[in-house]
Every structure is written in C-alpha cells, then in structure tokens.
Amino acid sequence: MDYTTVVASTSSELAPLQYIAPYSGCAIGEEWMENGEDVLIIYDDLSKHATAYRTLSLLLRRPPGREAYPGDVFYLHSRLLERAARLSDELGGGSLTALPIIETQAGDVSAYIPTNVISITDGQIYLETEMFNAGFRPAVNAGLSVSRVGGSAQIKAMKKIAAPIRVELAQFRELASFAQFGSELDADTKEKLAQGERIREVLKQPQYAPVPVEYQVIILYAATRKHLLDIPTEKVLEFEEALFEYIKTKYPEIPESIKETRVLSDEAEQKLIQAIGECKAKFSAAE
C-alpha cells in the first residue's frame, strides 16, 4: 500500500459522491503521470458508477433511455477511460493504465453497460462464477475473453506455443457439454476431452504465485504437444512442479535460452522433449 491511493465512495454515500469518485481518482493518477510516473488505476466497479449516474439523472428529470439509463451514459465512461494515456518523452514519458471492472447480471455480457465498456477498452477478461466454484482459478472464460493487443504483447516462443490453446479450450467446452448426454464416445473425442482437461489444469494458478514466462512456455509446450495425456488429471499440477524443479536442476539452459532469445530454438525444443520424458519416467516411478 506504500504506492497506493484509495479513493472510496461506499454504497452508503450519496449518488453524487459515487458519481464523482472515479474522476477524482483519475485526476490523482494524472498528476503522477504528468510527473513521469507509470500509474495503474483500477475502477471497482463501473456498473455501480453507472447506477449512481442513472439515479442522479432521474432525480434531475432527464429523459431515460435503455434500461432507464440516460442517453449520454456511453460518454460517462468513454471520457473517463480515454484519459488513460502514454505520454511522449517530451511530455515526461509517464503513463496511466485504466483497468475498469464491470459486474454482469447472471453472466449476461451483452447487457447495456458491459457492451459499452467493452467497445471502449482494448479487450476484456471475462471471469465466470461457475468456473470459480469448480476450482478453476483464475476463472477466465477463454471463449468470451478478448485481447485486441493479442500476440503483439507476447514473446515469439509464447506466440508459437499458445496459439492453439484458445481453439482447443473452445472445442473442449462444446465436447464436454455433448459428452454429458452421449453414452459412447469415439477415441478421438475422448482424446480431445482428456487434452482439454489437462490444458485447463495447467492454466490454474495459486494466489501470489507468479510463473516466469520461460516456465509458462515450458509447461504450455508439454500440454499443447500432448505430453501430459498419460499423466492423471488430478496429478497434472503436481507434475508441473516436478517438471519445473527437474529442469532447474538438470536443464537450466532451456529456460535461460528462452529468456535471452525470446524464442524456443530447435535445440532447446529437443532438450525440452528429452527433459519432459525423463521427468515423466521419474514421476511415474515415484507413484
């Protein structure tokens, strides 16, 4: 909290105070940005902000529109979020990154306020209650989450390895729904279901446990190249820890190469395949 400022307007505050709070926080962030600092501002959440503005507008007898929001509710959030910027070196080189949070009602991402904010931002991460309750954390729905920056923000190794994951997860969700009603599944469908389960497992992440990008590449390579199909689903996270430890001890040059060159070279890939095979043999023997 040493580098954090909290501007709070709770639900017990009057609607005008809830309405003005995000703009006050943004003004504080802009001061640091203009002094050359890099600032992250989190708006939690803009759904409540829109509700406060709707209350204010109705009290002012402005004509209500869709879902009783006033006609300028889009401008309400666009003028706030478009204050996020990256300044040129001549202006100090500071930046302000905005992370708005929106609450969906019953998971409806197509409602008025969510679609407004989605159209303004550079993408969205959609968190699903059902996945969270099922133990998949972070509970990111890959089908509804979008990045307009995309692969431009990834290193080449990650771009190459992670490319098929989104499609495989989407196929897995469809097949999993179908499999609930199908008594007999062919071998190909069973393999896709098993593959999807293992990809979902490696995407689980404990709280306060960041994974360096070079090790993300390593475990995603193992998952996408079907090296984990013979590892029981409930043992995948345990194997992931064992693989990281084995590579740190026996093959430290693999993550070092990925970190330095930002690509997975043919030589590093061959060593990685060998390391995965050796670790699997050791892991199975210990069972």
Coordinates of C-alpha atoms in Angstrom, one line a residue:
M1 CA 0.0 0.0 0.0
D2 CA 3.0 2.3 0.1
Y3 CA 2.4 3.2 -3.6
T4 CA -1.4 3.0 -3.5
T5 CA -4.0 5.7 -3.1
V6 CA -7.6 4.6 -2.5
V7 CA -10.5 6.9 -3.4
A8 CA -13.5 5.3 -1.8
S9 CA -17.2 6.1 -2.1
T10 CA -19.2 3.3 -0.5
S11 CA -22.8 2.3 -1.1
S12 CA -23.9 4.4 1.9
E13 CA -22.6 7.6 0.2
L14 CA -24.9 9.9 -1.8
A15 CA -25.2 9.2 -5.6
P16 CA -23.3 12.5 -6.5
L17 CA -20.3 11.4 -4.4
Q18 CA -20.3 7.9 -6.0
Y19 CA -20.5 9.6 -9.4
I20 CA -17.5 11.9 -8.9
A21 CA -15.2 9.3 -7.1
P22 CA -13.7 7.7 -10.3
Y23 CA -12.9 11.2 -11.8
S24 CA -11.2 12.2 -8.6
G25 CA -9.1 9.1 -8.6
C26 CA -8.2 9.7 -12.3
A27 CA -7.1 13.3 -11.5
I28 CA -4.7 12.0 -8.9
G29 CA -3.3 9.4 -11.3
E30 CA -2.9 12.1 -14.0
E31 CA -0.8 14.2 -11.6
W32 CA 1.7 11.3 -11.2
M33 CA 1.6 10.6 -15.0
E34 CA 2.5 14.1 -15.8
N35 CA 5.4 13.9 -13.4
G36 CA 6.8 11.0 -15.4
E37 CA 5.4 8.1 -13.3
D38 CA 3.7 4.9 -14.6
V39 CA 0.3 4.7 -13.0
L40 CA -2.3 1.9 -12.8
I41 CA -5.8 2.9 -11.9
I42 CA -8.5 0.3 -11.1
Y43 CA -12.2 1.3 -11.2
D44 CA -14.1 -1.1 -9.0
D45 CA -16.7 -1.0 -10.3
L46 CA -18.2 1.0 -13.2
S47 CA -21.5 -0.8 -13.0
K48 CA -22.2 0.9 -9.6
H49 CA -20.9 4.1 -11.1
A50 CA -23.4 3.9 -14.0
T51 CA -26.2 3.2 -11.5
A52 CA -25.3 6.2 -9.4
Y53 CA -25.3 8.3 -12.6
R54 CA -28.7 6.9 -13.5
T55 CA -30.0 7.8 -10.1
L56 CA -28.7 11.3 -10.4
S57 CA -30.1 11.8 -13.9
L58 CA -33.6 10.6 -12.9
L59 CA -33.6 13.0 -10.0
L60 CA -32.7 15.7 -12.5
R61 CA -35.7 14.6 -14.6
R62 CA -33.5 13.8 -17.7
P63 CA -35.3 11.5 -20.2
P64 CA -34.5 7.9 -19.5
G65 CA -33.3 5.6 -22.3
R66 CA -32.4 1.9 -22.5
E67 CA -32.6 0.2 -19.0
A68 CA -33.5 3.7 -17.7
Y69 CA -30.0 5.0 -18.2
P70 CA -29.7 8.5 -19.7
G71 CA -28.7 8.9 -23.3
D72 CA -25.2 10.1 -22.5
V73 CA -24.2 7.1 -20.3
F74 CA -21.7 6.0 -23.0
Y75 CA -20.0 9.3 -22.8
L76 CA -19.9 8.9 -19.0
H77 CA -17.4 6.1 -19.3
S78 CA -15.7 6.9 -22.5
R79 CA -14.5 10.3 -21.2
L80 CA -13.2 8.6 -18.1
L81 CA -11.4 5.7 -19.8
E82 CA -10.0 7.8 -22.6
R83 CA -8.0 9.7 -20.1
A84 CA -5.7 6.7 -19.9
A85 CA -2.6 7.6 -22.0
R86 CA 1.1 7.2 -22.6
L87 CA 2.9 10.5 -22.8
S88 CA 5.8 11.2 -25.2
D89 CA 9.3 11.7 -23.8
E90 CA 9.0 15.4 -24.5
L91 CA 6.0 15.5 -22.1
G92 CA 7.7 13.4 -19.4
G93 CA 7.1 9.8 -20.6
G94 CA 4.6 9.0 -17.9
S95 CA 1.6 6.6 -18.4
L96 CA -1.8 6.0 -17.0
T97 CA -3.3 2.5 -17.5
A98 CA -7.0 2.0 -16.7
L99 CA -8.4 -1.3 -15.5
P100 CA -12.2 -1.0 -15.3
I101 CA -14.3 -3.7 -13.6
I102 CA -17.8 -4.4 -14.6
E103 CA -20.3 -6.7 -12.8
T104 CA -22.5 -8.8 -15.1
Q105 CA -26.0 -9.8 -14.0
A106 CA -26.5 -13.5 -14.3
G107 CA -23.4 -13.7 -16.6
D108 CA -25.1 -11.5 -19.2
V109 CA -22.2 -9.9 -21.0
S110 CA -24.5 -8.4 -23.7
A111 CA -26.2 -6.0 -21.3
Y112 CA -26.0 -2.3 -21.9
I113 CA -23.2 -1.2 -19.6
P114 CA -20.9 -4.2 -20.2
T115 CA -21.2 -3.8 -24.0
N116 CA -20.5 0.0 -23.7
V117 CA -17.3 -0.6 -21.7
I118 CA -16.2 -3.5 -24.0
S119 CA -16.5 -1.2 -27.0
I120 CA -14.2 1.4 -25.3
T121 CA -11.4 -0.9 -23.9
D122 CA -8.6 -2.8 -25.6
G123 CA -10.2 -6.2 -24.7
Q124 CA -11.7 -7.9 -21.7
I125 CA -11.1 -10.7 -19.3
Y126 CA -14.4 -12.5 -18.5
L127 CA -14.5 -14.2 -15.1
E128 CA -17.1 -16.9 -14.6
T129 CA -18.7 -17.8 -11.3
E130 CA -19.3 -21.4 -12.3
M131 CA -15.6 -22.0 -13.1
F132 CA -14.6 -20.3 -9.8
N133 CA -16.8 -22.5 -7.8
A134 CA -15.5 -25.6 -9.6
G135 CA -12.0 -24.7 -8.5
F136 CA -10.6 -23.2 -11.8
R137 CA -8.8 -20.1 -10.6
P138 CA -8.3 -17.6 -12.2
A139 CA -11.7 -18.4 -13.6
V140 CA -11.2 -16.9 -17.0
N141 CA -13.6 -17.9 -19.7
A142 CA -11.3 -18.1 -22.8
G143 CA -14.2 -18.0 -25.2
L144 CA -15.7 -14.7 -24.1
S145 CA -12.3 -13.0 -23.2
V146 CA -10.8 -11.0 -25.9
S147 CA -7.5 -9.2 -26.4
R148 CA -7.2 -6.6 -29.2
V149 CA -3.4 -6.3 -28.5
G150 CA -3.2 -10.1 -28.9
G151 CA 0.1 -11.7 -29.9
S152 CA 1.8 -8.3 -30.2
A153 CA 2.4 -8.4 -26.4
Q154 CA 3.8 -11.9 -26.4
I155 CA 7.3 -13.2 -26.9
K156 CA 7.8 -15.3 -30.1
A157 CA 8.0 -18.5 -28.1
M158 CA 4.7 -17.9 -26.3
K159 CA 3.0 -16.9 -29.6
K160 CA 4.1 -20.1 -31.2
I161 CA 3.2 -22.4 -28.3
A162 CA 0.0 -20.8 -27.1
A163 CA -1.7 -20.3 -30.5
P164 CA -3.9 -23.4 -30.5
I165 CA -4.9 -23.2 -26.8
R166 CA -7.9 -20.9 -27.3
V167 CA -9.4 -23.2 -30.1
E168 CA -8.7 -26.4 -28.1
L169 CA -10.5 -24.9 -25.0
A170 CA -13.5 -23.8 -27.0
Q171 CA -13.7 -27.3 -28.6
F172 CA -13.3 -28.9 -25.1
R173 CA -16.3 -26.9 -23.7
E174 CA -18.5 -27.9 -26.6
L175 CA -17.5 -31.6 -26.3
A176 CA -17.8 -31.6 -22.6
S177 CA -21.4 -30.4 -22.9
F178 CA -22.1 -33.0 -25.6
A179 CA -20.4 -35.8 -23.6
Q180 CA -22.9 -35.3 -20.7
F181 CA -25.6 -36.7 -23.0
G182 CA -23.6 -39.2 -25.0
S183 CA -23.1 -42.7 -23.6
E184 CA -20.4 -43.8 -26.1
L185 CA -17.6 -41.6 -27.3
D186 CA -15.1 -42.4 -30.0
A187 CA -11.3 -42.4 -29.3
D188 CA -10.7 -39.0 -31.0
T189 CA -13.4 -37.3 -28.8
K190 CA -12.0 -39.0 -25.6
E191 CA -8.5 -37.7 -26.5
K192 CA -9.8 -34.1 -27.1
L193 CA -11.6 -34.2 -23.8
A194 CA -8.5 -35.5 -22.0
Q195 CA -6.4 -32.9 -23.7
G196 CA -8.8 -30.1 -22.7
E197 CA -8.8 -31.2 -19.1
R198 CA -5.0 -31.1 -18.9
I199 CA -4.8 -27.7 -20.5
R200 CA -7.3 -26.3 -18.0
E201 CA -5.3 -27.8 -15.2
V202 CA -2.0 -26.2 -16.2
L203 CA -3.9 -22.8 -16.5
K204 CA -4.7 -23.0 -12.8
Q205 CA -2.6 -20.7 -10.7
P206 CA -2.5 -20.2 -6.9
Q207 CA -2.8 -16.8 -5.4
Y208 CA 0.5 -14.9 -5.2
A209 CA 2.4 -17.5 -7.3
P210 CA 3.5 -15.8 -10.5
V211 CA 5.2 -18.0 -13.1
P212 CA 8.1 -16.6 -15.2
V213 CA 7.3 -16.5 -18.9
E214 CA 10.0 -19.0 -19.8
Y215 CA 8.4 -21.6 -17.5
Q216 CA 5.0 -20.8 -18.9
V217 CA 6.3 -21.7 -22.3
I218 CA 7.7 -25.0 -20.9
I219 CA 4.5 -26.2 -19.3
L220 CA 2.3 -25.0 -22.2
Y221 CA 4.6 -26.8 -24.6
A222 CA 4.1 -30.0 -22.6
A223 CA 0.3 -29.5 -22.6
T224 CA -0.2 -28.5 -26.2
R225 CA 2.1 -31.1 -27.6
K226 CA 0.1 -33.9 -25.7
H227 CA 3.0 -34.9 -23.4
L228 CA 0.6 -34.8 -20.4
L229 CA -2.0 -37.2 -21.7
D230 CA -0.6 -40.1 -19.7
I231 CA -0.5 -38.0 -16.5
P232 CA -3.7 -38.4 -14.5
T233 CA -5.7 -35.1 -14.5
E234 CA -5.5 -34.8 -10.7
K235 CA -1.7 -35.1 -10.8
V236 CA -1.0 -32.5 -13.5
L237 CA -0.3 -29.6 -11.1
E238 CA 2.0 -31.9 -9.1
F239 CA 3.8 -32.9 -12.3
E240 CA 4.1 -29.3 -13.3
E241 CA 6.0 -28.5 -10.1
A242 CA 8.2 -31.6 -10.5
L243 CA 9.0 -30.6 -14.1
F244 CA 10.0 -27.1 -13.2
E245 CA 12.3 -28.4 -10.4
Y246 CA 13.8 -31.1 -12.7
I247 CA 14.5 -28.5 -15.5
K248 CA 16.0 -26.0 -13.0
T249 CA 18.3 -28.8 -11.7
K250 CA 19.2 -30.8 -14.9
Y251 CA 18.5 -28.5 -17.8
P252 CA 18.8 -24.8 -16.7
E253 CA 20.0 -23.8 -20.2
I254 CA 16.4 -24.3 -21.5
P255 CA 14.7 -21.5 -19.6
E256 CA 17.8 -19.4 -19.9
S257 CA 17.7 -19.7 -23.7
I258 CA 14.0 -18.8 -23.8
K259 CA 14.6 -15.8 -21.5
E260 CA 17.5 -14.5 -23.5
T261 CA 16.4 -15.2 -27.1
R262 CA 12.6 -15.0 -26.5
V263 CA 12.2 -18.0 -28.9
L264 CA 12.2 -21.7 -28.5
S265 CA 15.0 -22.9 -30.7
D266 CA 15.2 -26.3 -32.3
E267 CA 18.0 -27.3 -30.0
A268 CA 16.1 -26.1 -26.9
E269 CA 13.0 -27.9 -28.1
Q270 CA 14.8 -31.2 -28.4
K271 CA 16.3 -30.8 -24.9
L272 CA 12.8 -29.9 -23.6
I273 CA 11.3 -33.1 -25.1
Q274 CA 14.0 -35.1 -23.5
A275 CA 13.6 -33.4 -20.2
I276 CA 9.8 -34.0 -20.2
G277 CA 10.3 -37.7 -21.0
E278 CA 12.9 -38.1 -18.2
C279 CA 10.8 -36.3 -15.7
K280 CA 7.7 -38.3 -16.6
A281 CA 9.6 -41.6 -16.1
K282 CA 10.9 -40.4 -12.7
F283 CA 7.5 -39.1 -11.8
S284 CA 5.7 -42.4 -12.7
A285 CA 8.3 -44.4 -10.8
A286 CA 7.7 -42.4 -7.7
E287 CA 4.0 -43.0 -7.8

